[in-house]
Coordinates of C-alpha atoms in Angstrom, one line a residue:
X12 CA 4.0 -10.0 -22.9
X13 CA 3.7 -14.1 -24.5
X14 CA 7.2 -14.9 -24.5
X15 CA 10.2 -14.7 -22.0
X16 CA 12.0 -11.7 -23.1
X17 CA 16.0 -11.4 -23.6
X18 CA 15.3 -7.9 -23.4
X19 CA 16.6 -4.9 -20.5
X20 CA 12.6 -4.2 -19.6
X21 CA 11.2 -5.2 -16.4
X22 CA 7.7 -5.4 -16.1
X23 CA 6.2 -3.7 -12.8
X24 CA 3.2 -5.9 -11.2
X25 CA 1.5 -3.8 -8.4
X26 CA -0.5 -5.5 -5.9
X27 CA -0.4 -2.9 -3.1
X28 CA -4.3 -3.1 -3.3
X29 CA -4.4 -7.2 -3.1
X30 CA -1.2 -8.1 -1.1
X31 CA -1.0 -4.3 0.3
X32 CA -4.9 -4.4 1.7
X33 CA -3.9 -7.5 3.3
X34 CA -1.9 -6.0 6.2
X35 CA -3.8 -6.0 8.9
X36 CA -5.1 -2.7 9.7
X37 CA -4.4 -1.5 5.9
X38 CA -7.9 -1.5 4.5
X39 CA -8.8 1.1 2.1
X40 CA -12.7 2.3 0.8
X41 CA -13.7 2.7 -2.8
X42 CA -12.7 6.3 -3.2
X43 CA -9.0 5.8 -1.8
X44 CA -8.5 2.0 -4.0
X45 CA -9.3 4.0 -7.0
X46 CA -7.3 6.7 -6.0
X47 CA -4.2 4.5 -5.6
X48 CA -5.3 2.9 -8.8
X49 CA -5.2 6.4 -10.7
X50 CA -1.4 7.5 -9.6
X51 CA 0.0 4.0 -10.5
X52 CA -1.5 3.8 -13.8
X53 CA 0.1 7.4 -14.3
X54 CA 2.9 6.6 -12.9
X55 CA 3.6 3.6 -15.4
X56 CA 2.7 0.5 -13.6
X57 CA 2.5 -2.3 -16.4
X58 CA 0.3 -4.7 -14.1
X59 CA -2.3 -3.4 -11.5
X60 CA -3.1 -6.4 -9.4
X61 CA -6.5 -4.6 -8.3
X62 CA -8.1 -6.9 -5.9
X63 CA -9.6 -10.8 -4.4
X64 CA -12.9 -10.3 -6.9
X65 CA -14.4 -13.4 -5.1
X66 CA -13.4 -12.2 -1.4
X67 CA -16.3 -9.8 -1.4
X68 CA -18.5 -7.6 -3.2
X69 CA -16.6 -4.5 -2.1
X70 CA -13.6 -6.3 -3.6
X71 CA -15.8 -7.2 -7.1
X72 CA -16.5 -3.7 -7.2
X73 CA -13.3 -1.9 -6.9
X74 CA -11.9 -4.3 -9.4
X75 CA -14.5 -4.2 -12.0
X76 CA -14.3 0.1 -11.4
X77 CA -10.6 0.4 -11.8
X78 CA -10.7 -1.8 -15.3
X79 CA -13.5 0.8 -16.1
X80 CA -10.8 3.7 -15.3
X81 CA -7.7 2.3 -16.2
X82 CA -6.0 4.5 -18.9
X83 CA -2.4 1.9 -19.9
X84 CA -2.2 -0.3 -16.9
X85 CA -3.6 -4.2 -17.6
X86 CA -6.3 -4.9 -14.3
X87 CA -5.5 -8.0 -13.0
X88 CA -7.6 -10.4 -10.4
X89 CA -6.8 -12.7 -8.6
X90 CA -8.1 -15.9 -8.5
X91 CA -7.8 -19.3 -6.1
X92 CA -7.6 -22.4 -8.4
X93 CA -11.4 -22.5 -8.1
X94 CA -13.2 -22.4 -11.0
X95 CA -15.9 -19.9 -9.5
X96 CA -13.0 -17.5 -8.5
X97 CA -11.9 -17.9 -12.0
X98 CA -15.5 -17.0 -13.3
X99 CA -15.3 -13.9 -10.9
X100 CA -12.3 -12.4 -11.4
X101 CA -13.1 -12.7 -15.3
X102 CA -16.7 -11.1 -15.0
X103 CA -14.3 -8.0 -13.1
X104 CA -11.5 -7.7 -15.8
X105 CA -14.0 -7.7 -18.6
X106 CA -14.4 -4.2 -18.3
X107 CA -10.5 -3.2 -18.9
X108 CA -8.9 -2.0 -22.1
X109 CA -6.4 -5.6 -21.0
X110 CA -7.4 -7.7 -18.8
X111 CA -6.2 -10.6 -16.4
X112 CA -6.6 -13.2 -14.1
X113 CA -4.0 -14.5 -11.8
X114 CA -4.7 -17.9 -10.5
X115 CA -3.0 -20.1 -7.7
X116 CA -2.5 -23.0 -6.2
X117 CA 0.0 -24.2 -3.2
X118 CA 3.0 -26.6 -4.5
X119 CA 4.7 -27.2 -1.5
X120 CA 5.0 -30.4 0.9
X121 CA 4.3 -28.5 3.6
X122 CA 0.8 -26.6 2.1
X123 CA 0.0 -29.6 0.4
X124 CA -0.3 -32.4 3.5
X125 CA -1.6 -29.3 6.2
X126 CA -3.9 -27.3 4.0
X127 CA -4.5 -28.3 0.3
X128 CA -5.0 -32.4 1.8
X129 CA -3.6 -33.1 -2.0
X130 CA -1.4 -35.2 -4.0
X131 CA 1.0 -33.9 -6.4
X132 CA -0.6 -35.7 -9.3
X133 CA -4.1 -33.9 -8.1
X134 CA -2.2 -30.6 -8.1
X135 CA -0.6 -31.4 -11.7
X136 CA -4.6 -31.8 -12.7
X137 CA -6.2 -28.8 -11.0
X138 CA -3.4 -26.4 -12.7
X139 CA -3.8 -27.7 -15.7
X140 CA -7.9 -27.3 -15.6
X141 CA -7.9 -23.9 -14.0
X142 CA -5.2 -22.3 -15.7
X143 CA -7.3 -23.4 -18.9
X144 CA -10.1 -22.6 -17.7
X145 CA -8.7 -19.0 -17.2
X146 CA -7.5 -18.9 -20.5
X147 CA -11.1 -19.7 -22.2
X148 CA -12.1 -16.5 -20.3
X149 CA -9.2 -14.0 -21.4
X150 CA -6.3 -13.7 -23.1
X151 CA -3.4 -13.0 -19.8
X152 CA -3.2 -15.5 -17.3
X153 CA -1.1 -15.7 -15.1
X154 CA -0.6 -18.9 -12.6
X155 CA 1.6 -19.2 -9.3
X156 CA 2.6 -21.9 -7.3
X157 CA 2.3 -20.4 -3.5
X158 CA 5.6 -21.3 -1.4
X159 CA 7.5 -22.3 -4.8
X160 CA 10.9 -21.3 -2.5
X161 CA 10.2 -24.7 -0.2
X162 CA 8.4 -26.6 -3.1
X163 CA 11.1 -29.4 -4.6
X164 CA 12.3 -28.2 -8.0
X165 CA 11.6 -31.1 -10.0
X166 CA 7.9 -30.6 -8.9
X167 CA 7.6 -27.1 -9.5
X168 CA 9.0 -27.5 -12.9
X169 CA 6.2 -29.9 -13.9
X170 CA 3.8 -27.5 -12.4
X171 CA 5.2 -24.8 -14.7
X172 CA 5.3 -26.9 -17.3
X173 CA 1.8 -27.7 -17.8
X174 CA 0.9 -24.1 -16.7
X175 CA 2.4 -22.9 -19.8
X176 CA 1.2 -25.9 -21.7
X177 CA -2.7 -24.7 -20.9
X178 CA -2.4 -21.1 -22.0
X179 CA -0.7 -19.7 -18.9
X180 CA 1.5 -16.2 -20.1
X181 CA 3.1 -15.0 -17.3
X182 CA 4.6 -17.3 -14.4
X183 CA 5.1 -15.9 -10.8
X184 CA 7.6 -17.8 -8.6
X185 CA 6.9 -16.1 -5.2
X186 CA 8.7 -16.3 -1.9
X187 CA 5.4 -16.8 -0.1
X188 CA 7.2 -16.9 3.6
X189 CA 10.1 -14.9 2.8
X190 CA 12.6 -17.8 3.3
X191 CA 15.0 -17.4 0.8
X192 CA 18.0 -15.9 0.0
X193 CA 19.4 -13.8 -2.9
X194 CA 21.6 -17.0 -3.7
X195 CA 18.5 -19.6 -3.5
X196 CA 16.3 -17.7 -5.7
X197 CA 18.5 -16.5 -8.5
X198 CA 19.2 -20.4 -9.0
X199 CA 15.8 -21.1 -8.5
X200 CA 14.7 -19.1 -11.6
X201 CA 17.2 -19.8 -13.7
X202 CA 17.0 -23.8 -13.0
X203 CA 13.0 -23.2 -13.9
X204 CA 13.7 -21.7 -16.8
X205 CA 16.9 -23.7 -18.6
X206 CA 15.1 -26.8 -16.9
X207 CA 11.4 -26.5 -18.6
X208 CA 10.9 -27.3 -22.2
X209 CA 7.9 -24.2 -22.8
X210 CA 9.9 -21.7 -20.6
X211 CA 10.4 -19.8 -23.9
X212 CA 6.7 -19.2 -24.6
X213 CA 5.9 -17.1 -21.3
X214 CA 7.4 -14.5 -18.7
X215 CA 9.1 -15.4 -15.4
X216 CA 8.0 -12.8 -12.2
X217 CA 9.4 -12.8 -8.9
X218 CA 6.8 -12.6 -5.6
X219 CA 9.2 -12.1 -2.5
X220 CA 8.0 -11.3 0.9
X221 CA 10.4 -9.7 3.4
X222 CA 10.1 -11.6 6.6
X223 CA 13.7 -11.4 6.8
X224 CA 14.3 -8.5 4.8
X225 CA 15.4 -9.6 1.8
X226 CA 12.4 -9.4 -0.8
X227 CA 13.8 -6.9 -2.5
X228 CA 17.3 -8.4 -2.6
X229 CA 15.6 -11.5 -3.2
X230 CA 13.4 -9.6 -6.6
X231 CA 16.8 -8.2 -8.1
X232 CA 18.5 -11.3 -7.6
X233 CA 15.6 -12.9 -9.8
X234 CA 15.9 -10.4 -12.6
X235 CA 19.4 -11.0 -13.0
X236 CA 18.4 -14.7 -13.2
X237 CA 15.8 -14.2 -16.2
X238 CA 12.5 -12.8 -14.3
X239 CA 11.6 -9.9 -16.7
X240 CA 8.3 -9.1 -14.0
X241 CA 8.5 -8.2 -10.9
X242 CA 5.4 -8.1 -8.1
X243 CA 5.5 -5.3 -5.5
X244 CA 3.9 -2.8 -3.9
X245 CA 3.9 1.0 -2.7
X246 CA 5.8 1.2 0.7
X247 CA 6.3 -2.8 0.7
X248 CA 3.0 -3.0 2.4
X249 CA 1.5 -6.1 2.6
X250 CA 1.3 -9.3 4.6
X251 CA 3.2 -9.7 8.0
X252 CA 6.8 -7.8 7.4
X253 CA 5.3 -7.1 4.1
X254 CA 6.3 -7.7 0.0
X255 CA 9.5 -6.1 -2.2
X256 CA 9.2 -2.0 -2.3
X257 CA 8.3 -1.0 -5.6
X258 CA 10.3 2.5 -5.2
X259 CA 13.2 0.8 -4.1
X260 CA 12.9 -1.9 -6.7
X261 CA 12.8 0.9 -9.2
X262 CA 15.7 3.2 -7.9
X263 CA 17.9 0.4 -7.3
X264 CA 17.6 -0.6 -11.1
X265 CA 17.8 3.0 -12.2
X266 CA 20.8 4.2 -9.8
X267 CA 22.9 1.1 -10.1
X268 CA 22.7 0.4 -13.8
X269 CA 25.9 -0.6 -14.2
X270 CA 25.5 -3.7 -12.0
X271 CA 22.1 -4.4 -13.2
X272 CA 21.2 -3.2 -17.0
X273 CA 17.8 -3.2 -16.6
X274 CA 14.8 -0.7 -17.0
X275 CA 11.2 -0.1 -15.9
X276 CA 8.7 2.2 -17.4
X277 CA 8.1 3.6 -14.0
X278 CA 7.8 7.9 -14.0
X279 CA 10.2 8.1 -10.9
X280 CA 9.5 11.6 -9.9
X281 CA 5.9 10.5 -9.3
X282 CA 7.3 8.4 -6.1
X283 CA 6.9 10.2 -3.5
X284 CA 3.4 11.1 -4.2
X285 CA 2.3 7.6 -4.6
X286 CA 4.2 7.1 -1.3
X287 CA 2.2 9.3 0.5
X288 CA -1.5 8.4 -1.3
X289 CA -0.9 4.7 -0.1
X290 CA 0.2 6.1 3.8
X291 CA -2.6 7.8 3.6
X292 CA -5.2 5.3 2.2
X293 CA -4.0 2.4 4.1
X294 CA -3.4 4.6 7.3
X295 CA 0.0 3.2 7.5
X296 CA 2.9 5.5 8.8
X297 CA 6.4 5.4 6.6
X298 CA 9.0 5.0 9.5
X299 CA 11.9 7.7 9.0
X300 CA 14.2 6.1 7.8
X301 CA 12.4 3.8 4.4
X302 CA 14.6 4.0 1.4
X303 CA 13.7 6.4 -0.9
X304 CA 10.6 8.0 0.2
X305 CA 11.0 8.2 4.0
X306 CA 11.5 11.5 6.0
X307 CA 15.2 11.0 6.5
X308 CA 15.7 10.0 3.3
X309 CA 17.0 12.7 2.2
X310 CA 18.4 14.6 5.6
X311 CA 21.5 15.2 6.6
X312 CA 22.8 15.5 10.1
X313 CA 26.1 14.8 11.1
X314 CA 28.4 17.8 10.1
X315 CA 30.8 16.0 8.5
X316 CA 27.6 14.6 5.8
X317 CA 26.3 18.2 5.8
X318 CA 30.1 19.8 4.8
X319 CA 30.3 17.4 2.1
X320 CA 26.5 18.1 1.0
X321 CA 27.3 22.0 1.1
X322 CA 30.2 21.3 -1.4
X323 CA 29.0 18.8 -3.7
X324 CA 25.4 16.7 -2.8
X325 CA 27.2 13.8 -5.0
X326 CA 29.2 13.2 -2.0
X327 CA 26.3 11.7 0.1
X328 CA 23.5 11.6 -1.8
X329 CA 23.4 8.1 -5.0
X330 CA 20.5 9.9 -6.1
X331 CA 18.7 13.3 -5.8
X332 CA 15.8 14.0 -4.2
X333 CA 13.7 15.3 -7.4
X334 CA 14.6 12.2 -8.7
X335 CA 11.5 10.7 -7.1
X336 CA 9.5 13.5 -6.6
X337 CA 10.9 15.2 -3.1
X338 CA 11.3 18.9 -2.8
X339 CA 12.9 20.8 -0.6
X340 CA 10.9 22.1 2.3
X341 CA 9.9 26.0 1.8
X342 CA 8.1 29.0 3.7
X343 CA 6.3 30.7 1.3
X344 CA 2.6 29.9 2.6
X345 CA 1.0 31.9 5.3
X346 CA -2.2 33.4 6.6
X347 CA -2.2 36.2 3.9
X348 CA -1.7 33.5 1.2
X349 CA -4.9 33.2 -1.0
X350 CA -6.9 30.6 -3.2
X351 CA -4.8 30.6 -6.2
X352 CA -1.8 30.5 -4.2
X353 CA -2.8 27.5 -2.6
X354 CA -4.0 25.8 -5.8
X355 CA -0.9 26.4 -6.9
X356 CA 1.2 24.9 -4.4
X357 CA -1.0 22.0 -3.4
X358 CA -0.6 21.0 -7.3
X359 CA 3.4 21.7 -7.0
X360 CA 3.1 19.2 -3.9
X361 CA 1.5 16.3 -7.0
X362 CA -2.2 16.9 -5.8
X363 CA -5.3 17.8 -7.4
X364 CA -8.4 18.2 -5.5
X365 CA -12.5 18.2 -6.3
X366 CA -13.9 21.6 -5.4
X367 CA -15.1 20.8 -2.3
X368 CA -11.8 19.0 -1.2
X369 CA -10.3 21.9 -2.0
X370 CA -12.6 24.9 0.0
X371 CA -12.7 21.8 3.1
X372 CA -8.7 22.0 2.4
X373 CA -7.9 25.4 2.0
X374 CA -10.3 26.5 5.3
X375 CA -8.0 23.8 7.5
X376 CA -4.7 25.7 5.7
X377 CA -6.0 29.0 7.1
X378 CA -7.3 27.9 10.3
X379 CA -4.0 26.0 10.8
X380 CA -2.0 29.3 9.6
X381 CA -3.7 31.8 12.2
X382 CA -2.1 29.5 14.7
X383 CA 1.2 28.7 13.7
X384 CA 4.0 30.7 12.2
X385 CA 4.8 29.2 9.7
X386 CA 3.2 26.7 7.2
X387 CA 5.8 24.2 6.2
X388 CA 5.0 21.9 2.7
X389 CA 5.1 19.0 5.0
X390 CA 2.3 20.9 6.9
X391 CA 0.3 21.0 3.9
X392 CA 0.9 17.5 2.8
X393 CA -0.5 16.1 6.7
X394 CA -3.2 18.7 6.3
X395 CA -4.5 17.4 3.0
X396 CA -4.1 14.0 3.3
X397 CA -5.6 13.8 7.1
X398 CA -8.9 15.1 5.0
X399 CA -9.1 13.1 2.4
X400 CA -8.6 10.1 5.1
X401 CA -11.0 10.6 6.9
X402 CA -13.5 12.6 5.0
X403 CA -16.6 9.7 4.9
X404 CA -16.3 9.2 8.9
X405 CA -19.4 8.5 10.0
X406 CA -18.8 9.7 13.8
X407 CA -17.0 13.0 14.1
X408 CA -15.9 14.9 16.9
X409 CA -17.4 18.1 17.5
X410 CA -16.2 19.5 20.5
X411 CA -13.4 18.3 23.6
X412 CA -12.6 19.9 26.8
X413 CA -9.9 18.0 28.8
X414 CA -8.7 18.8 32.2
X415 CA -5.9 17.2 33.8
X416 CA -3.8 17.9 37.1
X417 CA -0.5 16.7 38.3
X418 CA -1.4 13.3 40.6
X419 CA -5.1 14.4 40.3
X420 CA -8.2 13.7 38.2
X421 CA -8.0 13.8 34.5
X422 CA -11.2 14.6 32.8
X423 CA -12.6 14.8 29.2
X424 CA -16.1 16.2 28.0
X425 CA -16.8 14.9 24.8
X426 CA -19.2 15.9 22.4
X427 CA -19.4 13.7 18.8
X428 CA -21.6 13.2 15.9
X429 CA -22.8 9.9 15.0
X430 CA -24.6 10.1 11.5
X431 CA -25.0 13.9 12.3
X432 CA -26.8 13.0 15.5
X433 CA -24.5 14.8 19.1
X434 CA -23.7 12.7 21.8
X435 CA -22.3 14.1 24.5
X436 CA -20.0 12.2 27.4
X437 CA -17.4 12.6 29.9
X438 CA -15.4 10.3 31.4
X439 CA -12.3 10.1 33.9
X440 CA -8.9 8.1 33.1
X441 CA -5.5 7.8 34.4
X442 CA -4.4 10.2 31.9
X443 CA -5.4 12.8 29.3
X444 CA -5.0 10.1 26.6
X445 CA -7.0 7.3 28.8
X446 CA -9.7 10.1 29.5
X447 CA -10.5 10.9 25.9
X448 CA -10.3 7.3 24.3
X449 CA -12.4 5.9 27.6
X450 CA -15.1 8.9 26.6
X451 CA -14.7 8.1 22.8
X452 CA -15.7 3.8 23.6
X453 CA -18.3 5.0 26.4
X454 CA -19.5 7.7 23.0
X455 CA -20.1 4.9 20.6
X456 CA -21.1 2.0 23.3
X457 CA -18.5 0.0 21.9
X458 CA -14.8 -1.6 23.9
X459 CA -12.5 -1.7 20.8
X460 CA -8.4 -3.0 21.9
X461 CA -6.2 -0.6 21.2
X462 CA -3.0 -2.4 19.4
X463 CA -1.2 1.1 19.2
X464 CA -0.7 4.5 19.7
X465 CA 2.4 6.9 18.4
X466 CA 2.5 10.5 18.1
X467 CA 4.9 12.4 16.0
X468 CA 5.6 15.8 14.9
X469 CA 5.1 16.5 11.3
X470 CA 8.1 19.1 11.2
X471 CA 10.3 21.1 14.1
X472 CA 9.5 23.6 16.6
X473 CA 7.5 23.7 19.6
X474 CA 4.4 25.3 16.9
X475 CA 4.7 21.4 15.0
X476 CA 1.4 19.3 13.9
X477 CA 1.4 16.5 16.2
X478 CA 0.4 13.3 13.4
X479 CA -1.2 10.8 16.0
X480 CA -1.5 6.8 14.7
X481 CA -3.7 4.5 16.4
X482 CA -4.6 1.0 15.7
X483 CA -7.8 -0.9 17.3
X484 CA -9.0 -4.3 17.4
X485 CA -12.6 -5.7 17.6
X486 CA -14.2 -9.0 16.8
X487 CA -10.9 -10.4 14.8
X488 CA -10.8 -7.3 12.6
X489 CA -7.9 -4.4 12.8
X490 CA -8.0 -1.3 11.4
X491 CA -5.8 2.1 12.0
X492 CA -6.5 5.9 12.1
X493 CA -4.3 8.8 11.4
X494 CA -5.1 12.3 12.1
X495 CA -3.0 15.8 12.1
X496 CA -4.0 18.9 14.4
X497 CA -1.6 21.2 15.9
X498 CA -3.2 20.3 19.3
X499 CA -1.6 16.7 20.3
X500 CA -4.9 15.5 22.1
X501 CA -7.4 16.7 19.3
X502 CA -5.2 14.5 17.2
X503 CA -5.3 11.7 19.2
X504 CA -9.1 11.8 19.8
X505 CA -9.2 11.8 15.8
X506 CA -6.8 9.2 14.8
X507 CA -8.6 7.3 17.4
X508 CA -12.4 8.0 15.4
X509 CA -10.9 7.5 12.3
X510 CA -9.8 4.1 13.3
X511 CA -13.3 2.9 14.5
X512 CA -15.0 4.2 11.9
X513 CA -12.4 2.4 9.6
X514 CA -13.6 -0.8 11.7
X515 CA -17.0 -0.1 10.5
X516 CA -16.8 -0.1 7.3
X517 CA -14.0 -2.5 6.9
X518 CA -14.9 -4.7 3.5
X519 CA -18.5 -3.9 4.6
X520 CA -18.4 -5.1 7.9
X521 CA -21.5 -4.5 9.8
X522 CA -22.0 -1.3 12.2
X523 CA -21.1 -1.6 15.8
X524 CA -22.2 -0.3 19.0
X525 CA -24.6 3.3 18.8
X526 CA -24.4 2.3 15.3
X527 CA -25.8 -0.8 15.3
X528 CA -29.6 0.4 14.9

């Protein structure tokens, strides 16, 4: 990757654990970053943007792990155009089989006069120190100019210019604000790359942000232009209304070839799974109706769209659901079904479990199957990944008892474990669901805001796993829970742990309220 290619292949940049972790709420630990890191270097991600080295030691750490771990993928850290970020995210990527650093610097009137306090001739100098100063230190740099969609072209051009002239490989024009349009950005790359002399000696990528939906739009309108990588992540999580999707990125290439010749190394049937690892990790629901790996994506309601389906699936469906991984839901686990059987499905389902996530998983399957009739893969899929979520809590509930009555008192005795020491508390609210979080805060001595609560049922029936999200704020930091129990109000009280906890730990902030000794 040292030259701008005239080939079909597109290079796929993840950064769902740099740009992803930045939504707020999204957070992930060690364990679930280098769990996301394992299934997209599987999956055939080219570029795994792995994390802020400098932005904190949990960040140095999960970067410098994953280019231990990496198997094909190049580990890539970013970098501001600081020469100690530089030095940092170097020291992380030393470790990887290919290594690099991405560094940036704002080019735009607007950052420049309200937050870089810099002339364009002082910008011209620091990209051309730091991105040599990157390139002393490894062999891949990449360098982007933040809010290149509202920088003036002539200016942006110089910037790339001397980028490429001090050793950068890889230029990223990214749609920091998601302002453009599929029209702007296509001429945007192609001006950039017929108007500068080096454009030759280095790949173009596209960053676009989808504030007004468009960043995937926005990414494919940028291939066509001459952009041969493309940044992205899992879900299009990321900051505000989040960054292009990778799976759609990927399916729109492969399913509509004939408009867009292109390729991607991307294992498509792996999808699905990697949709659900991030949900998990990051605690961030996939509404319904998300292309490609969302509930619905797949369903089929109206009659008309299930006659057609019944006769031919080509007549509603542009692509089929094994494509990216989805089976078909099936009832062939129960109470009677033993270990082997459930190995075997759970690794049909794309996972594969440490012994002791698999006893902790297999004794909630057969808990969860003496009370409901039948155990859906859907059911498995919120069983297993509500454990692995929320598996290093450090406050548990143990036991709840709540009593309501129409127009009367609503009570809830509470019993938790904090570090393995009980607490017990009760409290009264306006409703069951007041009750129990009012018992949880008065439990841990601590008055987090609650942003958001949702419950939904993870398949049909009045038997269904209710899948309860909550999201809490305290002291500027957000984090969000998720938690699956056939009983709606046991779920809530453990979405609504597993989102404090997350609060505690959140890129290592300090304990809070009974945990502060």
């Amino acid at each position: 990757m040292t030259s701008q290619s005239n080939t079909d292949r597109v290079y796929i940049f993840d950064t769902t654990l740099r740009d992803g972790e930045q939504s707020p709420g999204a957070t992930m630990t060690l364990e679930e970053k280098l769990q996301v890191a394992e299934i997209l270097d599987t999956m055939g991600v080219d570029i795994i943007e792995a994390g802020f080295p400098i932005a904190s030691n949990g960040d140095f750490e999960a970067v410098a792990t994953i280019a231990k771990r990496a198997k094909n993928a190049v580990i890539c850290g970013l970098a501001r155009a600081i020469p100690a970020d530089i030095d940092r995210a170097a020291e992380a990527v030393r470790f990887a089989k290919r290594g690099r650093i991405h560094t940036f610097v704002s080019t735009s009137p607007i950052h420049l006069a309200h937050q870089m306090r810099k002339t364009e001739d002082e910008v011209l100098e620091i990209v051309t120190k730091t991105v040599a100063q990157a390139r002393n230190l490894v062999d891949d740099v990449e360098w982007s100019g933040m809010d290149a969609t509202r920088t003036p072209l002539e200016f942006l051009a110089r910037c790339t210019e001397a980028a490429i002239k001090a050793g950068a490989t890889t230029i990223n024009i990214p749609d920091t604000v998601g302002y453009s349009t599929p029209e702007d950005y296509y001429q945007l790359i192609n001006d950039l790359i017929t108007m500068v002399p080096n454009s030759d000696k280095a790949i173009f990528s596209t960053h676009c942000h989808n504030d007004l939906g468009l960043a995937v739009a926005n990414t494919l309108a940028g291939v066509r232009a001459g952009a041969r990588q493309v940044e992205c992540t899992i879900n299009g999580i990321g900051e505000r209304a989040g960054n292009a999707a990778l799976e759609e990125i990927v399916m729109a290439l492969r399913t509509r070839a004939d408009a867009m010749p292109y390729h991607t190394a991307i294992e498509s049937t792996h999808l699905s799974r990697a949709s659900r690892v991030v949900s998990a990790a990051a605690n961030f629901p996939v509404q319904y109706n998300k292309a490609i790996v969302g509930k619905n994506a797949f369903a089929h309601e109206s009659g008309i769209h299930q006659d057609g389906m019944l006769k031919n699936a080509s007549t509603y469906e542009i692509m089929t659901p094994e494509s990216v991984g989805i089976k078909s839901t099936s009832l062939v686990m129960g109470k009677h079904s033993g270990r082997h059987a459930f190995k075997e499905k759970l690794k049909d389902l794309g996972y594969d479990l440490a012994d002791n996530q698999f006893q902790e998983a297999f004794q909630r399957f057969k808990d969860l199957a003496d009370r409901k009739k039948h155990v859906y893969d859907d059911d498995i899929i919120a069983l297993v990944d509500d454990e692995m979520g929320s598996g290093a809590d450090r406050i548990k509930l143990v036991d709840m008892s709540v009593t309501s009555k129409t127009g009367g008192v609503h009570r809830c005795e509470l019993k938790v474990a904090v570090d393995g020491a009980p607490v017990d508390v009760s409290f009264d609210g306006t409703g069951s669901v007041d009750a129990i979080f009012s018992a949880i805060k008065a439990a841990v001595e601590a008055e987090p805001h609650l942003v958001l609560y949702a419950v939904d049922g993870v398949t049909g029936g009045t038997d269904a796993q209710a899948n309860a999200h909550v999201r809490l704020e305290m002291n500027g930091r957000i984090a969000s829970g998720n938690a699956t129990e056939p009983d709606t109000l046991v779920a809530s009280a453990r979405a609504y742990l597993n989102a404090y906890n997350r609060l505690l730990v959140e890129r290592g902030a300090p304990a809070q309220g009974a945990l502060a000794g």
